PDB file of C-alpha atoms in Angstrom:
ATOM      1  CA  MET A   1      18.964  20.465-160.328  1.00 38.00           C
ATOM      2  CA  THR A   2      19.867  22.928-163.053  1.00 43.00           C
ATOM      3  CA  GLU A   3      21.610  21.624-166.117  1.00 65.00           C
ATOM      4  CA  LYS A   4      23.976  24.398-167.209  1.00 93.00           C
ATOM      5  CA  GLN A   5      26.797  25.063-164.773  1.00 95.00           C
ATOM      6  CA  VAL A   6      30.101  26.899-164.620  1.00 96.00           C
ATOM      7  CA  VAL A   7      33.168  25.721-162.707  1.00 94.00           C
ATOM      8  CA  PHE A   8      35.056  28.213-160.527  1.00 93.00           C
ATOM      9  CA  SER A   9      38.415  27.746-158.823  1.00 87.00           C
ATOM     10  CA  GLY A  10      38.545  24.942-156.310  1.00 84.00           C
ATOM     11  CA  GLN A  11      36.216  22.875-158.519  1.00 87.00           C
ATOM     12  CA  LEU A  12      33.239  24.828-157.229  1.00 94.00           C
ATOM     13  CA  THR A  13      30.250  24.338-159.526  1.00 96.00           C
ATOM     14  CA  LEU A  14      27.590  27.052-159.823  1.00 96.00           C
ATOM     15  CA  PRO A  15      24.462  27.453-161.969  1.00 95.00           C
ATOM     16  CA  ALA A  16      25.167  29.396-165.174  1.00 97.00           C
ATOM     17  CA  VAL A  17      22.576  32.027-164.239  1.00 98.00           C
ATOM     18  CA  GLY A  18      23.106  34.131-161.136  1.00 98.00           C
ATOM     19  CA  GLN A  19      21.507  37.291-159.785  1.00 97.00           C
ATOM     20  CA  GLY A  20      22.701  40.829-160.452  1.00 97.00           C
ATOM     21  CA  THR A  21      21.804  43.809-158.260  1.00 96.00           C
ATOM     22  CA  TRP A  22      22.736  46.877-160.297  1.00 93.00           C
ATOM     23  CA  TYR A  23      20.119  49.614-159.677  1.00 92.00           C
ATOM     24  CA  MET A  24      18.814  47.856-156.567  1.00 93.00           C
ATOM     25  CA  GLY A  25      18.686  49.896-153.368  1.00 93.00           C
ATOM     26  CA  GLU A  26      18.000  53.160-155.166  1.00 95.00           C
ATOM     27  CA  LYS A  27      14.324  53.468-154.216  1.00 95.00           C
ATOM     28  CA  PRO A  28      13.333  52.565-150.640  1.00 93.00           C
ATOM     29  CA  HIS A  29       9.766  51.700-151.653  1.00 95.00           C
ATOM     30  CA  HIS A  30      11.147  48.963-153.971  1.00 95.00           C
ATOM     31  CA  ARG A  31      13.195  47.317-151.234  1.00 95.00           C
ATOM     32  CA  ARG A  32      10.675  44.701-150.151  1.00 96.00           C
ATOM     33  CA  ALA A  33      10.156  43.523-153.759  1.00 96.00           C
ATOM     34  CA  GLU A  34      13.942  43.440-154.345  1.00 96.00           C
ATOM     35  CA  VAL A  35      14.547  41.375-151.211  1.00 97.00           C
ATOM     36  CA  ASN A  36      11.731  38.993-152.130  1.00 97.00           C
ATOM     37  CA  ALA A  37      13.087  38.596-155.668  1.00 97.00           C
ATOM     38  CA  LEU A  38      16.578  37.727-154.412  1.00 98.00           C
ATOM     39  CA  ARG A  39      15.185  35.211-151.929  1.00 97.00           C
ATOM     40  CA  ALA A  40      13.014  33.633-154.623  1.00 97.00           C
ATOM     41  CA  GLY A  41      16.073  33.342-156.832  1.00 97.00           C
ATOM     42  CA  ILE A  42      18.023  31.560-154.101  1.00 97.00           C
ATOM     43  CA  ASP A  43      15.131  29.132-153.648  1.00 96.00           C
ATOM     44  CA  LEU A  44      15.176  28.485-157.419  1.00 96.00           C
ATOM     45  CA  GLY A  45      18.885  27.657-157.315  1.00 96.00           C
ATOM     46  CA  LEU A  46      20.282  30.990-158.563  1.00 97.00           C
ATOM     47  CA  THR A  47      22.767  30.977-155.704  1.00 97.00           C
ATOM     48  CA  LEU A  48      25.379  33.415-157.021  1.00 98.00           C
ATOM     49  CA  ILE A  49      24.506  37.000-156.083  1.00 98.00           C
ATOM     50  CA  ASP A  50      26.628  39.807-157.508  1.00 98.00           C
ATOM     51  CA  THR A  51      26.734  43.313-156.044  1.00 98.00           C
ATOM     52  CA  ALA A  52      29.197  46.191-155.566  1.00 97.00           C
ATOM     53  CA  GLU A  53      30.018  49.055-153.241  1.00 98.00           C
ATOM     54  CA  MET A  54      29.236  51.306-156.230  1.00 96.00           C
ATOM     55  CA  TYR A  55      25.614  50.200-156.621  1.00 94.00           C
ATOM     56  CA  ALA A  56      23.454  52.863-154.987  1.00 92.00           C
ATOM     57  CA  GLU A  57      26.592  53.753-152.967  1.00 95.00           C
ATOM     58  CA  GLY A  58      26.293  50.622-150.851  1.00 96.00           C
ATOM     59  CA  ALA A  59      22.514  50.474-150.582  1.00 94.00           C
ATOM     60  CA  ALA A  60      22.345  47.497-152.979  1.00 96.00           C
ATOM     61  CA  GLU A  61      24.655  45.601-150.616  1.00 98.00           C
ATOM     62  CA  GLU A  62      22.255  46.373-147.782  1.00 97.00           C
ATOM     63  CA  VAL A  63      19.355  44.923-149.818  1.00 97.00           C
ATOM     64  CA  VAL A  64      21.409  41.772-150.404  1.00 98.00           C
ATOM     65  CA  GLY A  65      22.306  41.607-146.715  1.00 98.00           C
ATOM     66  CA  GLU A  66      18.630  41.640-145.825  1.00 97.00           C
ATOM     67  CA  ALA A  67      17.845  38.965-148.412  1.00 97.00           C
ATOM     68  CA  LEU A  68      20.578  36.727-146.980  1.00 97.00           C
ATOM     69  CA  ALA A  69      19.318  36.857-143.388  1.00 96.00           C
ATOM     70  CA  GLY A  70      19.336  33.279-142.119  1.00 93.00           C
ATOM     71  CA  GLY A  71      20.568  31.883-145.442  1.00 95.00           C
ATOM     72  CA  ARG A  72      24.116  33.128-145.968  1.00 96.00           C
ATOM     73  CA  ASP A  73      25.511  29.589-146.317  1.00 96.00           C
ATOM     74  CA  LYS A  74      23.297  28.907-149.366  1.00 96.00           C
ATOM     75  CA  VAL A  75      24.825  31.727-151.423  1.00 98.00           C
ATOM     76  CA  PHE A  76      28.023  32.410-153.374  1.00 98.00           C
ATOM     77  CA  LEU A  77      28.394  36.111-152.612  1.00 98.00           C
ATOM     78  CA  VAL A  78      30.261  38.481-154.921  1.00 98.00           C
ATOM     79  CA  SER A  79      31.008  42.181-154.442  1.00 98.00           C
ATOM     80  CA  LYS A  80      33.252  44.665-156.191  1.00 98.00           C
ATOM     81  CA  VAL A  81      35.648  47.361-155.043  1.00 98.00           C
ATOM     82  CA  TYR A  82      35.974  50.828-156.591  1.00 97.00           C
ATOM     83  CA  PRO A  83      39.326  51.228-158.448  1.00 98.00           C
ATOM     84  CA  TRP A  84      40.351  54.068-156.114  1.00 97.00           C
ATOM     85  CA  ASN A  85      39.909  51.718-153.134  1.00 97.00           C
ATOM     86  CA  ALA A  86      41.705  48.749-154.703  1.00 98.00           C
ATOM     87  CA  GLY A  87      45.042  48.883-152.918  1.00 97.00           C
ATOM     88  CA  GLY A  88      46.692  49.118-149.492  1.00 97.00           C
ATOM     89  CA  GLN A  89      44.630  49.896-146.408  1.00 97.00           C
ATOM     90  CA  LYS A  90      41.885  51.409-148.597  1.00 98.00           C
ATOM     91  CA  ALA A  91      41.101  47.940-149.956  1.00 98.00           C
ATOM     92  CA  ILE A  92      40.845  46.474-146.452  1.00 98.00           C
ATOM     93  CA  THR A  93      38.574  49.311-145.313  1.00 98.00           C
ATOM     94  CA  ALA A  94      36.395  49.069-148.439  1.00 98.00           C
ATOM     95  CA  CYS A  95      35.994  45.308-148.051  1.00 98.00           C
ATOM     96  CA  GLU A  96      35.095  45.698-144.369  1.00 98.00           C
ATOM     97  CA  GLY A  97      32.461  48.265-145.370  1.00 98.00           C
ATOM     98  CA  SER A  98      30.958  45.840-147.873  1.00 98.00           C
ATOM     99  CA  LEU A  99      30.941  43.043-145.292  1.00 98.00           C
ATOM    100  CA  ARG A 100      29.176  45.283-142.784  1.00 98.00           C
ATOM    101  CA  ARG A 101      26.477  46.292-145.269  1.00 98.00           C
ATOM    102  CA  LEU A 102      26.055  42.678-146.396  1.00 98.00           C
ATOM    103  CA  ASN A 103      25.874  41.523-142.766  1.00 97.00           C
ATOM    104  CA  THR A 104      28.428  38.760-143.321  1.00 98.00           C
ATOM    105  CA  ASP A 105      31.997  38.063-142.278  1.00 97.00           C
ATOM    106  CA  TYR A 106      33.309  36.924-145.664  1.00 98.00           C
ATOM    107  CA  LEU A 107      32.843  37.235-149.433  1.00 98.00           C
ATOM    108  CA  ASP A 108      33.134  34.224-151.698  1.00 98.00           C
ATOM    109  CA  LEU A 109      34.544  36.471-154.425  1.00 98.00           C
ATOM    110  CA  TYR A 110      35.787  40.082-154.438  1.00 98.00           C
ATOM    111  CA  LEU A 111      36.322  41.861-157.756  1.00 98.00           C
ATOM    112  CA  LEU A 112      38.260  44.887-158.924  1.00 98.00           C
ATOM    113  CA  HIS A 113      35.382  46.813-160.554  1.00 97.00           C
ATOM    114  CA  TRP A 114      37.587  48.301-163.285  1.00 96.00           C
ATOM    115  CA  SER A 115      41.258  49.201-163.505  1.00 96.00           C
ATOM    116  CA  GLY A 116      42.384  52.523-162.081  1.00 94.00           C
ATOM    117  CA  SER A 117      45.412  54.235-160.569  1.00 91.00           C
ATOM    118  CA  TYR A 118      46.492  51.324-158.377  1.00 97.00           C
ATOM    119  CA  SER A 119      48.794  48.892-160.156  1.00 98.00           C
ATOM    120  CA  PHE A 120      47.694  45.294-160.574  1.00 98.00           C
ATOM    121  CA  ALA A 121      50.530  44.332-158.221  1.00 98.00           C
ATOM    122  CA  GLU A 122      49.108  46.567-155.473  1.00 98.00           C
ATOM    123  CA  THR A 123      45.604  45.177-155.989  1.00 98.00           C
ATOM    124  CA  VAL A 124      46.780  41.544-155.971  1.00 98.00           C
ATOM    125  CA  THR A 125      48.733  42.192-152.744  1.00 98.00           C
ATOM    126  CA  ALA A 126      45.621  43.665-151.122  1.00 98.00           C
ATOM    127  CA  MET A 127      43.477  40.736-152.294  1.00 98.00           C
ATOM    128  CA  GLU A 128      45.995  38.235-150.909  1.00 98.00           C
ATOM    129  CA  LYS A 129      45.921  40.054-147.572  1.00 98.00           C
ATOM    130  CA  LEU A 130      42.114  39.915-147.500  1.00 98.00           C
ATOM    131  CA  ILE A 131      42.250  36.160-148.186  1.00 98.00           C
ATOM    132  CA  ALA A 132      44.795  35.714-145.385  1.00 98.00           C
ATOM    133  CA  GLN A 133      42.477  37.648-143.048  1.00 98.00           C
ATOM    134  CA  GLY A 134      39.560  35.370-143.972  1.00 98.00           C
ATOM    135  CA  LYS A 135      37.505  38.257-145.353  1.00 98.00           C
ATOM    136  CA  ILE A 136      37.376  36.901-148.909  1.00 98.00           C
ATOM    137  CA  ARG A 137      37.733  33.396-150.379  1.00 97.00           C
ATOM    138  CA  ARG A 138      38.734  34.392-153.926  1.00 98.00           C
ATOM    139  CA  TRP A 139      39.359  37.509-155.964  1.00 98.00           C
ATOM    140  CA  GLY A 140      38.823  38.463-159.582  1.00 98.00           C
ATOM    141  CA  VAL A 141      38.401  41.389-161.935  1.00 98.00           C
ATOM    142  CA  SER A 142      35.743  43.182-163.953  1.00 98.00           C
ATOM    143  CA  ASN A 143      35.887  45.177-167.186  1.00 98.00           C
ATOM    144  CA  LEU A 144      39.404  44.042-168.117  1.00 98.00           C
ATOM    145  CA  ASP A 145      40.116  43.542-171.809  1.00 97.00           C
ATOM    146  CA  ASN A 146      42.456  40.966-173.310  1.00 97.00           C
ATOM    147  CA  ASP A 147      45.560  43.162-173.069  1.00 97.00           C
ATOM    148  CA  ALA A 148      44.842  43.952-169.413  1.00 98.00           C
ATOM    149  CA  MET A 149      44.382  40.263-168.598  1.00 98.00           C
ATOM    150  CA  HIS A 150      47.760  39.529-170.204  1.00 98.00           C
ATOM    151  CA  ALA A 151      49.303  42.274-168.046  1.00 98.00           C
ATOM    152  CA  LEU A 152      47.666  40.876-164.912  1.00 98.00           C
ATOM    153  CA  TRP A 153      49.073  37.454-165.751  1.00 97.00           C
ATOM    154  CA  GLN A 154      52.622  38.860-165.583  1.00 97.00           C
ATOM    155  CA  VAL A 155      52.148  40.084-161.996  1.00 98.00           C
ATOM    156  CA  ALA A 156      53.181  37.851-159.093  1.00 98.00           C
ATOM    157  CA  GLY A 157      49.993  36.160-157.902  1.00 98.00           C
ATOM    158  CA  GLY A 158      48.004  37.460-160.872  1.00 98.00           C
ATOM    159  CA  LYS A 159      47.192  33.965-162.092  1.00 97.00           C
ATOM    160  CA  GLN A 160      45.020  33.442-158.998  1.00 98.00           C
ATOM    161  CA  CYS A 161      42.375  35.646-160.641  1.00 98.00           C
ATOM    162  CA  ALA A 162      39.133  33.651-160.399  1.00 98.00           C
ATOM    163  CA  THR A 163      36.957  35.408-162.993  1.00 98.00           C
ATOM    164  CA  ASN A 164      36.532  38.374-165.333  1.00 98.00           C
ATOM    165  CA  GLN A 165      33.124  40.074-165.280  1.00 98.00           C
ATOM    166  CA  VAL A 166      32.379  41.914-168.522  1.00 98.00           C
ATOM    167  CA  ILE A 167      29.427  43.101-170.562  1.00 97.00           C
ATOM    168  CA  TYR A 168      28.319  40.368-172.961  1.00 97.00           C
ATOM    169  CA  HIS A 169      25.119  39.894-174.891  1.00 97.00           C
ATOM    170  CA  LEU A 170      24.013  39.025-178.422  1.00 97.00           C
ATOM    171  CA  ALA A 171      24.486  42.622-179.615  1.00 96.00           C
ATOM    172  CA  SER A 172      27.853  43.038-177.836  1.00 96.00           C
ATOM    173  CA  ARG A 173      30.098  40.183-178.926  1.00 97.00           C
ATOM    174  CA  GLY A 174      33.524  41.823-178.969  1.00 96.00           C
ATOM    175  CA  ILE A 175      34.936  39.486-176.296  1.00 97.00           C
ATOM    176  CA  GLU A 176      34.545  36.545-178.680  1.00 97.00           C
ATOM    177  CA  TYR A 177      37.466  37.747-180.807  1.00 96.00           C
ATOM    178  CA  ASP A 178      40.214  37.402-178.194  1.00 96.00           C
ATOM    179  CA  LEU A 179      39.151  37.761-174.542  1.00 98.00           C
ATOM    180  CA  LEU A 180      36.665  34.897-174.317  1.00 98.00           C
ATOM    181  CA  PRO A 181      38.935  32.334-176.044  1.00 97.00           C
ATOM    182  CA  TRP A 182      41.803  33.380-173.756  1.00 98.00           C
ATOM    183  CA  CYS A 183      39.637  32.999-170.637  1.00 98.00           C
ATOM    184  CA  GLN A 184      38.391  29.616-171.845  1.00 97.00           C
ATOM    185  CA  GLN A 185      41.968  28.487-172.531  1.00 97.00           C
ATOM    186  CA  HIS A 186      42.972  29.478-168.985  1.00 96.00           C
ATOM    187  CA  GLN A 187      39.773  28.074-167.449  1.00 95.00           C
ATOM    188  CA  ILE A 188      38.707  31.457-166.108  1.00 97.00           C
ATOM    189  CA  PRO A 189      34.917  31.774-165.923  1.00 98.00           C
ATOM    190  CA  VAL A 190      33.431  34.848-167.586  1.00 98.00           C
ATOM    191  CA  MET A 191      30.566  36.550-165.754  1.00 98.00           C
ATOM    192  CA  ALA A 192      28.341  38.326-168.284  1.00 98.00           C
ATOM    193  CA  TYR A 193      26.713  41.466-166.935  1.00 97.00           C
ATOM    194  CA  SER A 194      23.864  43.202-168.804  1.00 95.00           C
ATOM    195  CA  PRO A 195      23.171  39.895-170.644  1.00 96.00           C
ATOM    196  CA  LEU A 196      19.933  41.410-171.981  1.00 94.00           C
ATOM    197  CA  ALA A 197      21.719  44.673-172.941  1.00 92.00           C
ATOM    198  CA  GLN A 198      21.123  47.935-171.149  1.00 83.00           C
ATOM    199  CA  ALA A 199      17.610  49.380-171.128  1.00 78.00           C
ATOM    200  CA  GLY A 200      16.827  51.562-174.133  1.00 83.00           C
ATOM    201  CA  ARG A 201      16.870  51.153-177.879  1.00 90.00           C
ATOM    202  CA  LEU A 202      19.457  48.366-177.967  1.00 91.00           C
ATOM    203  CA  ARG A 203      17.523  46.155-175.558  1.00 92.00           C
ATOM    204  CA  SER A 204      14.249  47.037-177.258  1.00 93.00           C
ATOM    205  CA  GLY A 205      15.744  46.058-180.613  1.00 94.00           C
ATOM    206  CA  LEU A 206      16.839  42.682-179.236  1.00 96.00           C
ATOM    207  CA  LEU A 207      13.552  41.904-177.512  1.00 95.00           C
ATOM    208  CA  ASN A 208      11.547  42.849-180.600  1.00 96.00           C
ATOM    209  CA  ASN A 209      13.812  41.161-183.148  1.00 97.00           C
ATOM    210  CA  PRO A 210      11.724  38.782-185.308  1.00 98.00           C
ATOM    211  CA  VAL A 211      14.439  36.093-185.448  1.00 98.00           C
ATOM    212  CA  ILE A 212      14.767  36.026-181.660  1.00 98.00           C
ATOM    213  CA  ASN A 213      10.995  35.980-181.223  1.00 98.00           C
ATOM    214  CA  GLU A 214      10.561  33.152-183.716  1.00 98.00           C
ATOM    215  CA  ILE A 215      13.082  31.054-181.769  1.00 98.00           C
ATOM    216  CA  ALA A 216      11.381  32.042-178.507  1.00 98.00           C
ATOM    217  CA  HIS A 217       8.018  30.904-179.867  1.00 98.00           C
ATOM    218  CA  ALA A 218       9.488  27.539-180.883  1.00 98.00           C
ATOM    219  CA  HIS A 219      10.794  27.025-177.332  1.00 98.00           C
ATOM    220  CA  SER A 220       7.606  28.352-175.655  1.00 98.00           C
ATOM    221  CA  ALA A 221       9.871  30.973-174.105  1.00 98.00           C
ATOM    222  CA  SER A 222      10.285  34.747-174.035  1.00 97.00           C
ATOM    223  CA  ALA A 223      12.817  36.689-176.098  1.00 97.00           C
ATOM    224  CA  ALA A 224      14.659  37.540-172.866  1.00 96.00           C
ATOM    225  CA  GLN A 225      14.972  33.849-171.999  1.00 97.00           C
ATOM    226  CA  ILE A 226      16.430  33.115-175.435  1.00 98.00           C
ATOM    227  CA  LEU A 227      18.989  35.902-174.951  1.00 98.00           C
ATOM    228  CA  LEU A 228      20.004  34.417-171.586  1.00 98.00           C
ATOM    229  CA  ALA A 229      20.147  30.904-173.049  1.00 98.00           C
ATOM    230  CA  TRP A 230      22.411  32.236-175.833  1.00 98.00           C
ATOM    231  CA  VAL A 231      24.854  33.819-173.363  1.00 98.00           C
ATOM    232  CA  ILE A 232      25.171  30.675-171.250  1.00 98.00           C
ATOM    233  CA  SER A 233      25.475  28.418-174.294  1.00 97.00           C
ATOM    234  CA  HIS A 234      29.131  29.493-174.404  1.00 97.00           C
ATOM    235  CA  GLN A 235      31.623  27.377-172.490  1.00 96.00           C
ATOM    236  CA  GLY A 236      32.606  28.868-169.131  1.00 97.00           C
ATOM    237  CA  VAL A 237      30.158  31.787-169.319  1.00 98.00           C
ATOM    238  CA  MET A 238      27.572  32.626-166.689  1.00 98.00           C
ATOM    239  CA  ALA A 239      24.962  35.404-166.859  1.00 98.00           C
ATOM    240  CA  ILE A 240      24.026  37.692-163.968  1.00 97.00           C
ATOM    241  CA  PRO A 241      20.774  39.424-164.947  1.00 96.00           C
ATOM    242  CA  LYS A 242      19.019  41.655-162.439  1.00 93.00           C
ATOM    243  CA  ALA A 243      15.474  40.680-161.494  1.00 90.00           C
ATOM    244  CA  ALA A 244      13.490  43.074-159.331  1.00 85.00           C
ATOM    245  CA  SER A 245      10.380  40.880-159.102  1.00 92.00           C
ATOM    246  CA  VAL A 246       9.673  37.248-158.222  1.00 95.00           C
ATOM    247  CA  GLU A 247       8.071  36.670-161.634  1.00 95.00           C
ATOM    248  CA  HIS A 248      11.144  38.026-163.404  1.00 94.00           C
ATOM    249  CA  VAL A 249      13.538  35.831-161.422  1.00 97.00           C
ATOM    250  CA  GLN A 250      11.396  32.771-162.173  1.00 97.00           C
ATOM    251  CA  GLN A 251      11.742  33.526-165.894  1.00 97.00           C
ATOM    252  CA  ASN A 252      15.515  33.917-165.550  1.00 97.00           C
ATOM    253  CA  ALA A 253      15.803  30.574-163.751  1.00 97.00           C
ATOM    254  CA  ALA A 254      13.751  28.826-166.444  1.00 96.00           C
ATOM    255  CA  ALA A 255      16.313  29.927-169.050  1.00 97.00           C
ATOM    256  CA  LEU A 256      18.719  27.383-167.560  1.00 96.00           C
ATOM    257  CA  ASN A 257      16.600  24.618-169.044  1.00 95.00           C
ATOM    258  CA  ILE A 258      16.532  25.994-172.605  1.00 97.00           C
ATOM    259  CA  THR A 259      18.941  24.336-175.004  1.00 96.00           C
ATOM    260  CA  LEU A 260      19.347  26.174-178.303  1.00 97.00           C
ATOM    261  CA  SER A 261      19.796  24.010-181.386  1.00 98.00           C
ATOM    262  CA  ALA A 262      22.575  24.438-183.929  1.00 98.00           C
ATOM    263  CA  SER A 263      20.063  26.045-186.303  1.00 98.00           C
ATOM    264  CA  ASP A 264      18.890  28.416-183.525  1.00 98.00           C
ATOM    265  CA  LEU A 265      22.484  29.471-182.885  1.00 98.00           C
ATOM    266  CA  ALA A 266      23.170  29.902-186.604  1.00 98.00           C
ATOM    267  CA  ALA A 267      20.079  32.111-187.003  1.00 98.00           C
ATOM    268  CA  LEU A 268      21.112  34.275-184.038  1.00 98.00           C
ATOM    269  CA  ASP A 269      24.653  34.468-185.387  1.00 97.00           C
ATOM    270  CA  ASN A 270      23.303  35.634-188.730  1.00 97.00           C
ATOM    271  CA  ALA A 271      21.070  38.265-187.104  1.00 97.00           C
ATOM    272  CA  TYR A 272      23.853  39.608-184.845  1.00 97.00           C
ATOM    273  CA  PRO A 273      27.238  38.571-186.301  1.00 96.00           C
ATOM    274  CA  ALA A 274      30.361  38.398-184.180  1.00 94.00           C
ATOM    275  CA  PRO A 275      33.039  41.008-184.992  1.00 92.00           C
ATOM    276  CA  LYS A 276      35.705  39.955-187.472  1.00 91.00           C
ATOM    277  CA  GLY A 277      38.469  41.804-185.669  1.00 92.00           C
ATOM    278  CA  LYS A 278      39.582  43.239-182.360  1.00 92.00           C
ATOM    279  CA  THR A 279      37.082  45.690-180.856  1.00 92.00           C
ATOM    280  CA  ALA A 280      37.284  47.854-177.744  1.00 90.00           C
ATOM    281  CA  LEU A 281      35.729  46.246-174.669  1.00 92.00           C
ATOM    282  CA  ASP A 282      32.216  47.581-174.089  1.00 90.00           C
ATOM    283  CA  MET A 283      31.628  49.020-170.640  1.00 87.00           C
ATOM    284  CA  VAL A 284      28.503  50.424-169.034  1.00 81.00           C
TER     285      VAL A 284
END
């Protein structure tokens, strides 16, 4: 049993590391490895799988659907709706499309991918209808900053929001100023996407940072595992890294068993300080 867990609405407890699927489904010759990685993750207890109709225009959902064959009941399944589909009949149709590609009849959690032209009231109404129809169990949001969450809270039914999925990693700590404390106060789990940063110079800088690597060495771990352990060391935060290989998903799962010491956390804080004031929400 994994140690670090996050509590969702209805007292549902999930491991603090799940599985992301961004960029999956884009290359047919990678499909078998992607399916195998997701299945390996489920076997290792990483039972939350996050996807979206946006990812490879639905092809990532199809990869997940294949991975879930015969094991749907073991998984907490999350997908996300495009903002321009997040209201009225469009939301129903979009959700039905996701369900078809995922080869399931319900989602455990359905998220507004980012805010758009539909009002929060229209989106909440659509989400409530989908719950009433049995197509989703819960709904939440993604890429909403502190001000947007306050606005959502003023809408009838808005307080039923089950999570906010945002970018969060050691080099992107803006949510710590206001959004994360607010979510913790309201017992809303935060799902951290890109917990190892996006590929490129920023991720490379993190993975090659001497402070991070020194801590990794002390824990007989990789730099990536330390970055994951840092994200999930925060109350009510879960990480959803993508893993396209079985080996990678095994490393992600092992991060659940790493406990960073106070001196580890202080060293990381010193290397990548939190912002001292309000900063715009990072989005990728």
